[in-house]
Tab-separated table of C-alpha atoms in Angstrom:
chain	number	residue	atom	x	y	z
A	1	MET	CA	0.212	-6.738	-36.696
A	2	THR	CA	-2.346	-8.241	-34.061
A	3	GLN	CA	-2.443	-12.027	-35.590
A	4	SER	CA	1.739	-11.873	-35.041
A	5	THR	CA	1.077	-9.805	-31.488
A	6	LYS	CA	-1.091	-12.587	-30.539
A	7	ASN	CA	1.125	-15.458	-31.639
A	8	LYS	CA	3.712	-14.342	-30.066
A	9	LEU	CA	1.585	-13.770	-26.677
A	10	VAL	CA	0.107	-17.551	-27.314
A	11	LYS	CA	4.025	-19.075	-27.820
A	12	ALA	CA	5.258	-16.789	-24.274
A	13	LEU	CA	2.107	-18.267	-22.388
A	14	GLU	CA	3.340	-22.179	-23.922
A	15	ARG	CA	6.907	-20.986	-22.866
A	16	LEU	CA	5.804	-20.353	-19.690
A	17	ILE	CA	3.448	-22.990	-18.654
A	18	GLU	CA	6.406	-25.481	-19.409
A	19	GLY	CA	8.742	-23.868	-17.145
A	20	GLU	CA	10.855	-22.965	-19.716
A	21	PRO	CA	11.176	-18.652	-20.282
A	22	GLU	CA	13.494	-17.312	-22.518
A	23	ASN	CA	13.504	-13.723	-20.605
A	24	ARG	CA	16.786	-13.473	-18.274
A	25	GLU	CA	14.144	-12.341	-15.201
A	26	LEU	CA	11.316	-15.053	-15.602
A	27	ARG	CA	14.192	-17.689	-16.172
A	28	LYS	CA	15.599	-16.844	-12.388
A	29	LYS	CA	12.029	-16.691	-11.441
A	30	ALA	CA	11.634	-20.439	-12.821
A	31	ARG	CA	15.022	-21.446	-11.251
A	32	GLU	CA	13.463	-20.467	-7.932
A	33	GLY	CA	10.133	-22.079	-8.446
A	34	LYS	CA	8.236	-18.121	-8.001
A	35	LEU	CA	7.529	-18.192	-11.455
A	36	LYS	CA	3.596	-16.973	-11.762
A	37	ILE	CA	1.773	-17.375	-14.976
A	38	ASN	CA	-0.152	-13.578	-15.292
A	39	ASN	CA	-0.372	-11.065	-17.771
A	40	SER	CA	2.431	-8.855	-16.817
A	41	ALA	CA	4.549	-12.177	-17.410
A	42	VAL	CA	3.250	-12.905	-20.993
A	43	GLU	CA	4.090	-9.617	-22.214
A	44	LYS	CA	7.247	-9.800	-20.878
A	45	GLU	CA	8.204	-13.468	-22.060
A	46	ALA	CA	6.560	-12.204	-25.389
A	47	GLY	CA	9.184	-8.772	-25.673
A	48	LEU	CA	6.244	-6.731	-25.802
A	49	SER	CA	5.416	-3.816	-24.250
A	50	VAL	CA	2.891	-3.343	-21.043
A	51	GLY	CA	-0.712	-3.586	-22.179
A	52	SER	CA	0.053	-4.822	-25.494
A	53	LEU	CA	-2.364	-8.067	-24.262
A	54	ARG	CA	-5.520	-5.640	-23.288
A	55	ARG	CA	-6.285	-5.967	-26.616
A	56	HIS	CA	-6.482	-9.780	-27.414
A	57	GLU	CA	-9.241	-10.604	-24.762
A	58	ASP	CA	-8.825	-14.344	-25.871
A	59	VAL	CA	-5.909	-14.542	-24.602
A	60	GLN	CA	-6.052	-12.975	-21.318
A	61	ILE	CA	-8.858	-15.824	-21.044
A	62	MET	CA	-6.355	-18.402	-21.774
A	63	VAL	CA	-3.866	-16.470	-19.672
A	64	LYS	CA	-6.591	-16.768	-16.565
A	65	ASN	CA	-7.160	-20.340	-17.501
A	66	LYS	CA	-4.192	-21.580	-17.554
A	67	SER	CA	-2.734	-19.717	-14.538
A	68	LEU	CA	-5.722	-21.136	-12.310
A	69	GLU	CA	-4.556	-24.851	-13.930
A	70	VAL	CA	-0.908	-24.094	-12.770
A	71	ARG	CA	-2.086	-23.099	-9.234
A	72	VAL	CA	-4.021	-26.579	-8.977
A	73	THR	CA	-1.610	-28.820	-9.909
A	74	LEU	CA	0.815	-26.936	-7.903
A	75	ASP	CA	-1.492	-27.225	-4.603
A	76	GLY	CA	-1.567	-30.926	-5.174
A	77	SER	CA	-4.157	-31.600	-2.680
A	78	GLY	CA	-6.470	-32.880	-5.682
A	79	LYS	CA	-9.211	-29.827	-4.900
A	80	SER	CA	-10.801	-28.643	-8.189
A	81	PRO	CA	-10.390	-25.118	-9.319
A	82	VAL	CA	-13.346	-23.895	-7.597
A	83	GLU	CA	-12.490	-24.926	-4.508
A	84	VAL	CA	-8.782	-23.311	-4.963
A	85	LEU	CA	-10.106	-20.135	-5.479
A	86	GLN	CA	-12.504	-20.395	-2.455
A	87	ALA	CA	-10.161	-21.197	-0.303
A	88	GLU	CA	-7.804	-17.802	-1.950
A	89	VAL	CA	-11.004	-15.901	-1.489
A	90	LYS	CA	-11.879	-17.100	2.069
A	91	LYS	CA	-7.796	-16.225	2.664
A	92	LEU	CA	-8.206	-12.541	1.315
A	93	LYS	CA	-11.275	-12.422	3.598
A	94	SER	CA	-9.149	-13.233	6.525
A	95	GLU	CA	-6.438	-11.035	5.610
A	96	LYS	CA	-9.118	-7.976	4.936
A	97	THR	CA	-10.804	-8.509	8.509
A	98	GLN	CA	-7.309	-8.337	10.165
A	99	ALA	CA	-6.269	-5.213	8.445
A	100	ASN	CA	-9.351	-3.502	9.288
A	101	ASN	CA	-9.129	-4.774	12.916
A	102	LYS	CA	-5.463	-2.793	12.744
A	103	LYS	CA	-6.832	-0.091	11.324
A	104	LYS	CA	-9.290	0.533	14.045
A	105	GLU	CA	-7.154	0.393	16.627
A	106	TYR	CA	-5.091	2.606	15.203
A	107	LEU	CA	-7.973	4.664	14.890
A	108	ASP	CA	-8.434	4.099	18.411
A	109	LEU	CA	-4.868	4.646	19.573
A	110	SER	CA	-4.685	7.918	17.276
A	111	ARG	CA	-7.719	9.745	19.128
A	112	SER	CA	-6.712	8.878	22.370
A	113	HIS	CA	-3.372	10.433	21.958
A	114	GLU	CA	-5.073	13.506	20.340
A	115	LYS	CA	-7.230	13.892	23.337
A	116	ALA	CA	-3.957	13.612	25.411
A	117	LEU	CA	-2.377	16.217	23.374
A	118	ALA	CA	-5.099	18.681	23.324
A	119	ARG	CA	-5.067	18.394	27.569
A	120	GLN	CA	-1.595	18.972	27.615
A	121	ALA	CA	-1.499	21.853	24.969
A	122	ALA	CA	-4.488	23.361	27.309
A	123	ILE	CA	-2.193	22.748	30.762
A	124	HIS	CA	1.102	24.645	29.221
A	125	ILE	CA	-1.533	27.470	27.734
A	126	LYS	CA	-3.320	27.859	31.272
A	127	ILE	CA	0.739	27.770	32.832
A	128	VAL	CA	2.100	30.619	30.521
A	129	GLN	CA	-0.755	32.670	31.245
A	130	ASP	CA	-0.509	32.066	34.999
A	131	LEU	CA	3.799	33.102	34.361
A	132	MET	CA	2.664	36.336	32.436
A	133	GLY	CA	0.069	37.234	34.440
A	134	MET	CA	3.001	37.324	37.261
A	135	LEU	CA	4.940	39.586	35.025
A	136	HIS	CA	4.752	43.377	35.437
A	137	GLU	CA	2.890	44.371	32.334
A	138	SER	CA	5.823	46.554	30.640
A	139	GLN	CA	7.814	43.370	30.968
A	140	ARG	CA	4.995	40.832	29.680
A	141	GLU	CA	5.388	42.089	25.477
A	142	LYS	CA	8.712	42.002	26.033
A	143	ALA	CA	8.909	38.454	26.944
A	144	MET	CA	6.447	37.738	24.446
A	145	ASP	CA	8.211	39.009	21.957
A	146	LYS	CA	11.037	36.978	23.182
A	147	VAL	CA	9.012	34.168	22.950
A	148	VAL	CA	8.132	34.829	19.048
A	149	LYS	CA	12.000	35.910	18.195
A	150	ALA	CA	13.348	32.538	19.408
A	151	ARG	CA	10.869	30.634	17.262
A	152	PRO	CA	8.359	32.034	15.084
A	153	ASP	CA	6.228	28.957	14.928
A	154	ASN	CA	5.961	28.348	18.575
A	155	LEU	CA	3.109	30.786	18.747
A	156	ILE	CA	0.489	29.878	21.817
A	157	GLU	CA	-3.136	31.558	21.451
A	158	GLY	CA	-4.167	33.014	24.542
A	159	LYS	CA	-5.083	36.606	26.451
A	160	PHE	CA	-1.950	37.290	27.982
A	161	ARG	CA	-2.696	41.550	28.143
């Protein structure tokens, strides 16, 4: 069983390298020039389930090598596989740096908004306390009951009595 699976995977890899897959989705990607050679594409082309390649490490290595060779030939700049991988690493590091910068920017913005919200809440509580202080004691409880009945989730912690 495993030898026949391995043969299917190898033949599927060869078809992908030639750019003539049998799978409908992969054929469409090949026509559009978006076909990538990776483990999932090989499994799909072979008509096998996801993860069936995990037991065939030698085929996985072949997929990695062929994928790298295809990327080198598509690059067309005459670079070696090592240079192509180094360029990819450099690009990924740059993207990671940009993502970290955005993350820091959004975190700082979130913290400033949090502080502004806390200031507004403090002002709001003070205003409500002052307004409750203006009411007669007998009317304060009725006013608070009205507020709670209107929106039970709209409670302001404060000392009103």
